[in-house]
Short mmCIF file of C-alpha atoms in Angstrom, two decimals:
data_model
loop_
_atom_site.label_atom_id
_atom_site.label_comp_id
_atom_site.label_asym_id
_atom_site.label_seq_id
_atom_site.Cartn_x
_atom_site.Cartn_y
_atom_site.Cartn_z
CA MET A 12 93.03 -140.26 165.39
CA SER A 13 94.39 -138.36 162.39
CA ASP A 14 96.89 -135.54 162.36
CA PRO A 15 95.54 -132.22 161.04
CA ASP A 16 98.84 -131.39 159.29
CA PRO A 17 100.25 -134.14 157.12
CA HIS A 18 103.77 -132.63 157.25
CA LEU A 19 103.98 -133.11 161.02
CA SER A 20 103.05 -136.72 161.01
CA SER A 21 105.62 -139.40 160.54
CA LYS A 22 103.31 -141.40 158.30
CA PRO A 23 103.68 -140.86 154.59
CA ALA A 24 100.73 -139.14 152.92
CA PRO A 25 98.51 -141.18 150.66
CA PRO A 26 99.52 -140.96 146.99
CA GLN A 27 96.32 -139.14 146.00
CA VAL A 28 96.87 -136.34 148.57
CA ALA A 29 100.50 -135.99 147.50
CA ALA A 30 99.48 -135.65 143.84
CA GLU A 31 96.88 -132.96 144.71
CA ALA A 32 99.48 -131.06 146.73
CA GLU A 33 101.92 -131.26 143.81
CA VAL A 34 99.27 -129.94 141.39
CA GLU A 35 98.47 -127.03 143.74
CA HIS A 36 102.18 -126.30 144.10
CA ASP A 37 102.62 -126.24 140.30
CA ALA A 38 99.56 -124.00 139.89
CA THR A 39 100.93 -121.60 142.49
CA ARG A 40 104.30 -121.51 140.71
CA THR A 41 102.62 -120.86 137.37
CA ASP A 42 100.53 -118.05 138.91
CA LEU A 43 103.66 -116.50 140.44
CA ARG A 44 105.51 -116.70 137.13
CA ASN A 45 102.60 -115.00 135.36
CA GLU A 46 102.52 -112.25 138.01
CA ILE A 47 106.26 -111.66 137.71
CA VAL A 48 106.00 -111.40 133.91
CA ALA A 49 103.12 -108.93 134.27
CA LEU A 50 105.08 -106.86 136.82
CA ARG A 51 108.11 -106.75 134.50
CA ASP A 52 105.90 -105.50 131.66
CA GLU A 53 104.41 -102.77 133.85
CA VAL A 54 107.85 -101.66 135.08
CA ALA A 55 109.06 -101.48 131.46
CA LYS A 56 106.03 -99.32 130.58
CA LEU A 57 106.72 -97.03 133.52
CA ASN A 58 110.39 -96.68 132.58
CA ASP A 59 109.36 -95.65 129.07
CA HIS A 60 106.91 -93.06 130.40
CA LYS A 61 107.63 -89.43 129.42
CA PHE A 62 107.57 -88.23 133.03
CA LEU A 63 110.41 -90.56 134.03
CA ARG A 64 112.40 -89.81 130.87
CA VAL A 65 112.48 -86.13 131.89
CA TYR A 66 114.03 -87.07 135.23
CA ALA A 67 116.60 -89.38 133.64
CA GLN A 68 118.85 -86.50 132.49
CA PHE A 69 120.06 -83.81 134.89
CA TRP A 70 119.90 -80.83 132.51
CA ARG A 71 116.43 -81.77 131.30
CA LEU A 72 115.33 -81.91 134.93
CA VAL A 73 116.85 -78.48 135.63
CA ALA A 74 115.17 -76.95 132.56
CA PHE A 75 111.84 -78.57 133.42
CA GLN A 76 111.95 -77.32 137.02
CA LEU A 77 112.99 -73.81 135.89
CA LEU A 78 110.06 -73.57 133.50
CA ARG A 79 107.75 -74.98 136.15
CA GLY A 80 108.92 -72.35 138.66
CA MET A 81 108.52 -69.52 136.17
CA ALA A 82 104.99 -70.64 135.33
CA PHE A 83 104.14 -70.89 139.03
CA GLY A 84 105.52 -67.39 139.70
CA LEU A 85 103.69 -65.84 136.77
CA GLY A 86 100.46 -67.55 137.77
CA SER A 87 100.84 -66.33 141.34
CA VAL A 88 101.41 -62.73 140.27
CA VAL A 89 98.53 -62.70 137.79
CA GLY A 90 96.21 -64.39 140.28
CA ALA A 91 97.12 -61.97 143.08
CA THR A 92 96.66 -59.00 140.73
CA VAL A 93 93.21 -60.15 139.69
CA LEU A 94 92.21 -60.90 143.27
CA VAL A 95 93.40 -57.53 144.62
CA SER A 96 91.76 -55.59 141.78
CA VAL A 97 88.45 -57.38 142.30
CA LEU A 98 88.61 -56.75 146.06
CA ALA A 99 89.50 -53.08 145.51
CA TYR A 100 86.59 -52.67 143.11
CA LEU A 101 84.18 -54.33 145.53
CA LEU A 102 85.41 -52.17 148.43
CA SER A 103 85.09 -49.02 146.31
CA GLN A 104 81.44 -49.86 145.76
CA VAL A 105 80.80 -50.07 149.52
CA ASP A 106 80.30 -46.50 150.75
CA PHE A 107 78.01 -47.28 153.64
CA ILE A 108 80.80 -48.49 155.91
CA PRO A 109 81.74 -45.28 157.75
CA ILE A 110 85.14 -46.44 158.99
CA LEU A 111 86.38 -47.21 155.49
CA ALA A 112 84.90 -44.03 154.04
CA GLU A 113 86.53 -41.86 156.73
CA TRP A 114 89.88 -43.61 156.33
CA ALA A 115 89.78 -43.19 152.55
CA ALA A 116 88.90 -39.48 152.89
CA GLU A 117 91.77 -38.88 155.35
CA LEU A 118 94.16 -40.70 153.06
CA ASP A 119 93.04 -38.59 150.12
CA VAL A 120 93.53 -35.37 152.10
CA GLU A 121 97.02 -36.44 153.20
CA LEU A 122 98.03 -37.29 149.65
CA GLU A 123 96.77 -33.94 148.36
CA GLU A 124 98.69 -32.09 151.11
CA GLU A 125 101.90 -33.92 150.27
CA GLN A 126 101.48 -33.15 146.60
CA THR A 127 100.78 -29.46 147.33
CA GLU A 128 103.83 -29.20 149.61
CA ALA A 129 106.03 -30.76 146.94
CA GLU A 130 104.75 -28.28 144.35
CA VAL A 131 105.37 -25.30 146.68
CA GLU A 132 108.90 -26.51 147.47
CA GLN A 133 109.62 -26.86 143.77
CA ARG A 134 108.38 -23.31 143.07
CA VAL A 135 110.45 -21.89 145.95
CA ASP A 136 113.56 -23.69 144.70
CA GLU A 137 112.99 -22.25 141.22
CA GLN A 138 112.64 -18.69 142.59
CA LEU A 139 115.73 -18.72 144.83
CA PRO A 140 118.87 -17.24 143.29
CA ALA A 141 121.70 -19.62 142.56
CA PRO A 142 124.27 -19.65 145.37
CA GLU A 143 127.50 -17.77 144.66
CA GLY A 144 130.37 -20.18 144.58
CA GLY A 145 134.13 -19.94 144.91
CA GLY A 146 134.24 -16.58 146.73
CA SER A 147 137.09 -15.77 149.11
CA ASN A 148 136.78 -13.95 152.42
CA ALA A 149 138.97 -11.11 153.66
CA GLU A 150 140.82 -13.17 156.25
CA GLY A 151 143.51 -14.78 154.22
CA GLY A 152 141.65 -16.04 151.16
CA GLY A 153 140.24 -19.24 152.76
CA GLU A 154 136.67 -20.34 152.40
CA ALA A 155 134.22 -19.59 155.14
CA PRO A 156 132.77 -22.65 156.83
CA GLN A 157 129.34 -23.41 155.52
CA GLN A 158 126.48 -23.41 157.95
CA ASP A 159 123.54 -25.72 157.61
CA PRO A 160 120.31 -23.87 157.01
CA PRO A 161 117.72 -24.20 159.75
CA GLN A 162 115.66 -27.34 159.39
CA ALA A 163 111.90 -27.05 158.96
CA GLU A 164 109.52 -29.20 160.90
CA PRO A 165 107.88 -32.07 158.99
CA GLY A 166 104.90 -30.74 157.06
CA GLU A 167 106.22 -27.17 157.21
CA ILE A 168 107.59 -25.22 154.27
CA PRO A 169 111.19 -24.05 154.89
CA PRO A 170 111.81 -20.28 154.78
CA ALA A 171 112.95 -18.90 151.44
CA ASN A 172 115.84 -16.95 152.93
CA ALA A 173 117.61 -18.93 155.65
CA GLU A 174 120.09 -16.15 156.61
#
């Protein structure tokens, strides 16, 4: 009966088996040495790579990341602008959706009303006389307390003469 593992047996291995094992061991060592040399060469190539040289210095890294962030921000803004303008154009071409058409018409009317109210207020302000300033009253020369003019409701034009 023979042992499957020659290292476990107490009998010495035949000289031919020992020589084959030694040759395999040397071949394995040579292969490992070759692999280690190849790995060292690859690591040296990686260390010389431009990408890693940028990260080797702090200020270069900061400048690189700043430029990268600025490019990303500019690209995001330009991309969003193009996307929104294309979507707005496409939606403006769709008039058969009644909800959108009604909403757009109401929005247009509201904007026109606001613009008209602002123009009327400006004209009224131009027509009002300038307030008299620095006057004294008959009760000792002091100034009369100013009263706030009545407030108009939102969307309503204030009266020209508040007194």
